[in-house]
Short mmCIF file of C-alpha atoms (C1' of nucleotides) in Angstrom, two decimals:
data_model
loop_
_atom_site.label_atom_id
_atom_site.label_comp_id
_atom_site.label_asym_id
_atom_site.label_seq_id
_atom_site.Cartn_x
_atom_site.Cartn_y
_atom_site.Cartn_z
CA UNK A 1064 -16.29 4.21 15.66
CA UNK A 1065 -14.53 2.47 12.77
CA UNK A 1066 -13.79 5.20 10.81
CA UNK A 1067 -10.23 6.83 10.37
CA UNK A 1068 -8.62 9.11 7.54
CA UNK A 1069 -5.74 8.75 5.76
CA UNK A 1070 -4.75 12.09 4.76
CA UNK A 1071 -1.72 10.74 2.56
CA UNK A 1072 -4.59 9.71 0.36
CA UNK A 1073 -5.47 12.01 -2.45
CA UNK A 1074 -8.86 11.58 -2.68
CA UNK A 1075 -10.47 14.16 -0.44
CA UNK A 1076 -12.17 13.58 3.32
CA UNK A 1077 -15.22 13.80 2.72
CA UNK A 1078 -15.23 11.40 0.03
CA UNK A 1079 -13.14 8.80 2.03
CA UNK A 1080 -16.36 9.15 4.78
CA UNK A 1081 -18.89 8.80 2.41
CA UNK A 1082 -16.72 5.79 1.37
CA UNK A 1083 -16.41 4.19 4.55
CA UNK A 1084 -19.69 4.54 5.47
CA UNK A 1085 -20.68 2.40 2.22
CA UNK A 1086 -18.09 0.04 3.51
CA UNK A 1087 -19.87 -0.01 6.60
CA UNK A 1088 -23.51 -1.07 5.06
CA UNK A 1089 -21.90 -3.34 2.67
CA UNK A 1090 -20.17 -5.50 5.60
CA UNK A 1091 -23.45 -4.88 7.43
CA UNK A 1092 -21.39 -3.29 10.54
CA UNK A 1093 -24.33 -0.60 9.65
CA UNK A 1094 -27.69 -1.76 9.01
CA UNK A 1095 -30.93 -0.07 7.97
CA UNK A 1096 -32.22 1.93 10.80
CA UNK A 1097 -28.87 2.34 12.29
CA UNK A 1098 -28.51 5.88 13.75
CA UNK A 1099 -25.34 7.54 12.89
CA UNK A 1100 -24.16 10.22 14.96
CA UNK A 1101 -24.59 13.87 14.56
CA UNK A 1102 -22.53 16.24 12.10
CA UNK A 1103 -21.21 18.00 15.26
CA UNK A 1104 -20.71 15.05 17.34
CA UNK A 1105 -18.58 13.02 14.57
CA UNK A 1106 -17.15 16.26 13.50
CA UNK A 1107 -15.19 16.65 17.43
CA UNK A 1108 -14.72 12.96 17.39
CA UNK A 1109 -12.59 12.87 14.01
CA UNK A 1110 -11.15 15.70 14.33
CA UNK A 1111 -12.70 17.74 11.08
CA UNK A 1112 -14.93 20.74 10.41
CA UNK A 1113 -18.77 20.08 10.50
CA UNK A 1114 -19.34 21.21 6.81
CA UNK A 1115 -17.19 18.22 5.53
CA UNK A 1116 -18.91 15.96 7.61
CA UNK A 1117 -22.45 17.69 6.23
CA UNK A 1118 -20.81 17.39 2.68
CA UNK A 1119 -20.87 13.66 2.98
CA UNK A 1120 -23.83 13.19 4.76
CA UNK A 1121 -25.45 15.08 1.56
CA UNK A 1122 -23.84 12.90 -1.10
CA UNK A 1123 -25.28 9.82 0.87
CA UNK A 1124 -28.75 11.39 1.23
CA UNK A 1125 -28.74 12.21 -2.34
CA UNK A 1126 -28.03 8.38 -3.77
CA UNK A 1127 -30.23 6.94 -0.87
CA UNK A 1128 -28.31 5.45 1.17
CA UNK A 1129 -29.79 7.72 4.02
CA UNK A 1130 -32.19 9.43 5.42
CA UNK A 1131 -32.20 12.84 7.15
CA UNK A 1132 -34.73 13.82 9.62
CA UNK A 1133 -35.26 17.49 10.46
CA UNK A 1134 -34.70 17.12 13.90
CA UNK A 1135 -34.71 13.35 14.57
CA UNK A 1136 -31.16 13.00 13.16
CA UNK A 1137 -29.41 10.72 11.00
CA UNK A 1138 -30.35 7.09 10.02
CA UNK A 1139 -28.88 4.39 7.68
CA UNK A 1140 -31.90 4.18 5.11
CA UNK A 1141 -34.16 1.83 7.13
CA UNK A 1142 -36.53 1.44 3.37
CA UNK A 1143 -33.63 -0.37 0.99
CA UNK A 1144 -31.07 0.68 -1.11
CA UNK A 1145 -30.51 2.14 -4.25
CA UNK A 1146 -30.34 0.12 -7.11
CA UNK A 1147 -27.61 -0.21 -9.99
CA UNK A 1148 -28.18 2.99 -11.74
CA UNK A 1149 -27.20 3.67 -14.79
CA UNK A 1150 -25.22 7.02 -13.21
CA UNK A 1151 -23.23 4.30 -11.03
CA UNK A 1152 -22.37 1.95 -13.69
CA UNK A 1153 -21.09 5.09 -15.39
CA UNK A 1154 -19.11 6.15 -12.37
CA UNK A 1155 -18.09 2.95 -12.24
CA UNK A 1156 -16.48 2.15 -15.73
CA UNK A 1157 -14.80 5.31 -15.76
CA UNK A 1158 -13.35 4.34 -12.41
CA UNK A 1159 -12.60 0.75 -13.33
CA UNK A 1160 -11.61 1.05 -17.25
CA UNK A 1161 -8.37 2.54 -16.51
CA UNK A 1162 -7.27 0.32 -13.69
CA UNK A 1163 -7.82 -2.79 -15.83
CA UNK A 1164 -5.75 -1.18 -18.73
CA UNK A 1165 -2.96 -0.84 -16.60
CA UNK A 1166 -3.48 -4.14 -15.32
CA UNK A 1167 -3.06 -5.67 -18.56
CA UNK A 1168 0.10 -3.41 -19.54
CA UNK A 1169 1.73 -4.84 -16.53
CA UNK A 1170 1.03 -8.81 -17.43
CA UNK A 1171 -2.43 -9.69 -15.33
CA UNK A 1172 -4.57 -12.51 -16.79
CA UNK A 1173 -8.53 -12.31 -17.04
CA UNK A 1174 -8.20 -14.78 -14.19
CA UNK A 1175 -5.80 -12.49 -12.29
CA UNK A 1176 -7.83 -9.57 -12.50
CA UNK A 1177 -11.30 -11.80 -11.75
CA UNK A 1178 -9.23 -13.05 -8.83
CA UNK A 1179 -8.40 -9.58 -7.44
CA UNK A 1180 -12.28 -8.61 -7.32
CA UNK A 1181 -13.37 -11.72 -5.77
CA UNK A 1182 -10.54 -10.86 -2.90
CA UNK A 1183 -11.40 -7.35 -2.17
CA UNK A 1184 -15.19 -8.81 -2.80
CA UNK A 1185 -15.63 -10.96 0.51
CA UNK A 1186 -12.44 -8.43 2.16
CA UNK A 1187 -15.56 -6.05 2.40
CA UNK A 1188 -18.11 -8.85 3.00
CA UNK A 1189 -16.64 -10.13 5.90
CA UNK A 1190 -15.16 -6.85 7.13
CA UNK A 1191 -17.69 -7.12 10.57
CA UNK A 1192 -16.40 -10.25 10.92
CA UNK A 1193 -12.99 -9.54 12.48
CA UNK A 1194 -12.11 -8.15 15.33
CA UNK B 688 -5.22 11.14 -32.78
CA UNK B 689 -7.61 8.67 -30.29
CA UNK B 690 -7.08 11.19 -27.37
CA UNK B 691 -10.03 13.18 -26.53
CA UNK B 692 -10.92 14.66 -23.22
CA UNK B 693 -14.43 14.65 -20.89
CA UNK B 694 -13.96 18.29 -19.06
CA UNK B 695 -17.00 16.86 -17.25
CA UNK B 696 -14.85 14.38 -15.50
CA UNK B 697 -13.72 15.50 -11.87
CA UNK B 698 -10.27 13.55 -12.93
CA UNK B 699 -7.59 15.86 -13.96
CA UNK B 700 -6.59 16.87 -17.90
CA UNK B 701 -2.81 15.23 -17.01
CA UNK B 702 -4.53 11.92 -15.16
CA UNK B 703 -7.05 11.46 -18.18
CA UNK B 704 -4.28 11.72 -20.92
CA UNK B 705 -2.04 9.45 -18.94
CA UNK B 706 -5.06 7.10 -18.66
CA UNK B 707 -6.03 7.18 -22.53
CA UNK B 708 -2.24 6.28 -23.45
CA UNK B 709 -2.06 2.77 -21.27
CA UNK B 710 -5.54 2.12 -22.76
CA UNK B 711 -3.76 2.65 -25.70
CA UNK B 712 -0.94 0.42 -25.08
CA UNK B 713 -3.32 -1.95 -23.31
CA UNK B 714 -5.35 -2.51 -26.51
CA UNK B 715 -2.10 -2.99 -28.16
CA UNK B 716 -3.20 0.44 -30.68
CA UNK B 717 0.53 1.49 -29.34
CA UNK B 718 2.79 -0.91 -29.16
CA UNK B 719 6.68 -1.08 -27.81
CA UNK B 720 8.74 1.66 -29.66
CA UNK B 721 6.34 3.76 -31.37
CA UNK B 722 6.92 7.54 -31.11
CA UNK B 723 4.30 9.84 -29.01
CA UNK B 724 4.04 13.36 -30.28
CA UNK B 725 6.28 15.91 -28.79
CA UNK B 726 4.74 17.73 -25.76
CA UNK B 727 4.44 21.20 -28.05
CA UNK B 728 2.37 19.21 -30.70
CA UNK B 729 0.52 17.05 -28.97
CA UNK B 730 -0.58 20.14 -26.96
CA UNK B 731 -1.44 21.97 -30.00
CA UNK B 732 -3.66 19.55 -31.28
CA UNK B 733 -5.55 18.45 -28.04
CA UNK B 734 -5.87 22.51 -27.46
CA UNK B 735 -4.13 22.44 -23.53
CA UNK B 736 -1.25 23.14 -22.56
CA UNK B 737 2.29 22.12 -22.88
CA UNK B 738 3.21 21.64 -19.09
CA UNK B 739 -0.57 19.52 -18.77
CA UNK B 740 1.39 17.38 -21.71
CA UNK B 741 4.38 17.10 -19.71
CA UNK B 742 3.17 15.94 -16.48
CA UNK B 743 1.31 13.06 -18.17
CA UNK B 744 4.41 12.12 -20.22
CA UNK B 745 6.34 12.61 -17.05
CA UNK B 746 3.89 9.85 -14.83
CA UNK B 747 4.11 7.70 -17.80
CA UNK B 748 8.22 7.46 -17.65
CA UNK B 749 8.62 7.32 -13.75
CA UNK B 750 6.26 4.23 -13.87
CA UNK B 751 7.75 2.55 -16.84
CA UNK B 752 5.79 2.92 -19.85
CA UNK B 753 7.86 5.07 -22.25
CA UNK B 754 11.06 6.13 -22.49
CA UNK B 755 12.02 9.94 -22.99
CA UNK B 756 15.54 10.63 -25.04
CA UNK B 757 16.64 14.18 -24.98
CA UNK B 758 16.12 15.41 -28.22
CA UNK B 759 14.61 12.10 -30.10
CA UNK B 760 11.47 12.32 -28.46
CA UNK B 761 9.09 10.19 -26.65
CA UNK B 762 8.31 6.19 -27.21
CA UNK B 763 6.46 3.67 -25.74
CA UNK B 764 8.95 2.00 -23.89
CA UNK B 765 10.74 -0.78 -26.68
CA UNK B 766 12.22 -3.04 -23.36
CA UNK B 767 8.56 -4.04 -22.34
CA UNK B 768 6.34 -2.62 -19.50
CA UNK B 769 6.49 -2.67 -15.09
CA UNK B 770 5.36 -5.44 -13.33
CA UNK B 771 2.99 -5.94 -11.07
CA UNK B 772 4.30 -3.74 -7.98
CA UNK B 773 2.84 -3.38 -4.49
CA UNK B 774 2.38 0.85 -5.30
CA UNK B 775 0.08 -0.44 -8.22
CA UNK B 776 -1.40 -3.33 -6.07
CA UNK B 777 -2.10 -0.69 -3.39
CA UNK B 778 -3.45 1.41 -5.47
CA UNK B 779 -5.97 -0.82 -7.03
CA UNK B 780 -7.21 -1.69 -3.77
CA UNK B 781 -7.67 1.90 -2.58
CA UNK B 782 -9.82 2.82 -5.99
CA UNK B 783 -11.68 -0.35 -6.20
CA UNK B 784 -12.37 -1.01 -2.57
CA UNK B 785 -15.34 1.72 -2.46
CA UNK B 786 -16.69 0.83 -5.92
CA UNK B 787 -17.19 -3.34 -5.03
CA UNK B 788 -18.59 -1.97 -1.53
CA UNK B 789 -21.41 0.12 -3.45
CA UNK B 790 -21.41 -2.39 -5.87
CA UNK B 791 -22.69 -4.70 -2.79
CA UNK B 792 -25.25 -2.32 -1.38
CA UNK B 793 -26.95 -1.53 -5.02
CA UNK B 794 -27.76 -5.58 -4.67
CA UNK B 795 -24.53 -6.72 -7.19
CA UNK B 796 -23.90 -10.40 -6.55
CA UNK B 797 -19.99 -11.42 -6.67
CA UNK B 798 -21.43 -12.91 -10.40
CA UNK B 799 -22.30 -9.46 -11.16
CA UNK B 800 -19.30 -7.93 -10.25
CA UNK B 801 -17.55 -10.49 -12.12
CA UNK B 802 -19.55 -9.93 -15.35
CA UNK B 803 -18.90 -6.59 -14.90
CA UNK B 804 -15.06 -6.45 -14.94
CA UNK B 805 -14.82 -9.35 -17.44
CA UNK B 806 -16.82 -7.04 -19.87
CA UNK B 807 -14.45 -3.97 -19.30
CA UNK B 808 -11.36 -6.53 -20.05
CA UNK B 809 -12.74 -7.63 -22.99
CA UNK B 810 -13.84 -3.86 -24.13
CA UNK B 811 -10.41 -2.77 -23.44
CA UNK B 812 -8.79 -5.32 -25.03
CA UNK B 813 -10.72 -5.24 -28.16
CA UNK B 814 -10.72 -1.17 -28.51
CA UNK B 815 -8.67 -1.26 -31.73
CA UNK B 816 -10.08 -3.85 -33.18
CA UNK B 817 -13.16 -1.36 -34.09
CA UNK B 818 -13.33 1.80 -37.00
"C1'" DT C 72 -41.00 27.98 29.47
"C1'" DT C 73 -36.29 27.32 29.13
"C1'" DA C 74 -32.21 25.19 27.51
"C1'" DA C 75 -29.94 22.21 24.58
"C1'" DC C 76 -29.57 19.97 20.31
"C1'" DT C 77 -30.92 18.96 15.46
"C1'" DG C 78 -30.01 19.82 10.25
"C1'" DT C 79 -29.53 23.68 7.29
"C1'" DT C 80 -27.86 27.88 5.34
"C1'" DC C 81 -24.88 31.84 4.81
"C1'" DT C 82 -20.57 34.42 4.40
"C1'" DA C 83 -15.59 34.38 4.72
"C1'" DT C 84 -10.98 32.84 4.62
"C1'" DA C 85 -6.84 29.97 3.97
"C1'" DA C 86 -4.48 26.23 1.61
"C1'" DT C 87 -3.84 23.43 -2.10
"C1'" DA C 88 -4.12 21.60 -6.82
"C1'" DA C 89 -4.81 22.26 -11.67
"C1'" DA C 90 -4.15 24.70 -15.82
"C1'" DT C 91 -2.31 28.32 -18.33
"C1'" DA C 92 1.27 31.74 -19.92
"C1'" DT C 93 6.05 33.13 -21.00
"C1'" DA C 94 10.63 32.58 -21.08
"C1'" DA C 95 14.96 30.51 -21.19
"C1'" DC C 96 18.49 26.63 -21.59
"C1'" DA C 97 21.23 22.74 -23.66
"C1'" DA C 98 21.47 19.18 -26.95
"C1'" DA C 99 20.48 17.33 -31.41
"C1'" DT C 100 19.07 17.67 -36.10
"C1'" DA C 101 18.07 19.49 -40.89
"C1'" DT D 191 22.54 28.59 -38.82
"C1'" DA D 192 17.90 27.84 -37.69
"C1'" DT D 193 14.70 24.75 -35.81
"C1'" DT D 194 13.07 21.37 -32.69
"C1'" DT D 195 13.62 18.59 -28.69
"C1'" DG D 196 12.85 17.86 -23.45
"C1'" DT D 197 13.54 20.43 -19.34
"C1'" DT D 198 13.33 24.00 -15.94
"C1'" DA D 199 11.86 28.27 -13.84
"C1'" DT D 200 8.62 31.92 -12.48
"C1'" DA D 201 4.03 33.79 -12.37
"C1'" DT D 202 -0.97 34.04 -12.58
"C1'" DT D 203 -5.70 32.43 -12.63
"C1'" DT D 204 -9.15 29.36 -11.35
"C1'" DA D 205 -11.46 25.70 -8.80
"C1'" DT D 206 -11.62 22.62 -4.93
"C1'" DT D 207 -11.03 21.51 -0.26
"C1'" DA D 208 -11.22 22.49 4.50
"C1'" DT D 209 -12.00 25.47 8.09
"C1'" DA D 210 -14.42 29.19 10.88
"C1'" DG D 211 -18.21 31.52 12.98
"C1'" DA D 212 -22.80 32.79 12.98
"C1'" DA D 213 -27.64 32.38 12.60
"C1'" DC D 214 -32.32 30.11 11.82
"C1'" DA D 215 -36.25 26.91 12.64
"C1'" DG D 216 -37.93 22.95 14.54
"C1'" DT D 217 -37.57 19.27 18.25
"C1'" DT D 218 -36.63 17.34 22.56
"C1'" DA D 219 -35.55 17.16 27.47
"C1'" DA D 220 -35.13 19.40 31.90
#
DNA sequence: TTAACTGTTCTATAATAAATATAACAAATA
DNA sequence: TATTTGTTATATTTATTATAGAACAGTTAA
């Protein structure tokens, strides 16, 4: 698996899974139909309780980027994504808004910051790549 | 005062309030030397506590962006603001990293994404121009 | 059928972070 | 002198996070 914690972090472990899992789709290391393993299984291999593996597999099932079968298990969402929401582009201006303030106190250019996106932009894209 | 809070918001009172006052320097509404209200009255008038005040004030001066004398109060640091570090680099990465990846699976082209933070830029940098 | 495994739900507990509440101190000012 | 400043200390309450163990209902494999 390509999935590790970092438990310096401060955002919390389930969130960091449900994270890297989006990662995962985005570099298309997961793709729709993919099975992922079961909340006990990835539980033992990571190292974590069940319930916060179960706590992330229910914020991915809720936006869609799932699907949970009673007792077929777990699959990457094999009919599309979600789309741009208008919940996400909340979530994501009030995630965003004050990074880019503090980018401007400390001296970046529009072209510094557009720069910085388009980096981390094909990082993820081309994430399956290496290796 | 331009300081309100969203008690919605999973981010703390302190990490808010911190937030608000770069966005304030950042759209140049505070600008090098001007005095912040003491922690007692800004407390008062936001209706939290003083120690929430504190902590905020306290992130704000161990990064840079105001200066704390004794018993003259607080300003927005006169000698200009931090660079660009690696801690802030970092942690721009870490934040934004999961937001471009969903960004990518909702179907956001690197255009999009671009759009997107150009827009916040602009909206940041133009708050005071408003009311 | 039996046994093992699936997601789900429930109750409980421990650890940590966030916010509040008082109180006190030392330095500066009005 | 009296007030205000930032700072520090202790204590309590609340919410979140993570863990633990157990049970249930449906599915699959032996």
């Amino acid at each position: 698996m390509f999935i590790s914690f970092d438990f310096q972090s401060d955002a919390p472990i389930y969130v960091q899974l449900r994270n890297k899992i989006i990662e995962g789709i985005a570099s298309k290391q997961l793709n729709p139909g993919d099975p992922l393993p079961s909340v006990r299984n990835l539980a033992k291999d990571l190292g974590v309780n069940m319930h916060t593996i179960n706590k992330a597999y229910q914020l991915l099932k809720t936006d869609g980027f799932i699907q949970i079968h009673r007792q077929r298990g777990v699959v990457i969402n094999p009919d599309g994504f979600p789309e741009v929401t208008t919940d996400f582009l909340e979530k994501v201006e009030e995630e965003l808004r004050p990074l880019i303030a503090e980018a401007i106190c400390r001296g970046m250019s529009q072209e510094d910051i557009r720069r910085l996106c388009d980096n981390l932009y094909h990082q993820v894209k081309e994430e399956g790549a290496e290796e």
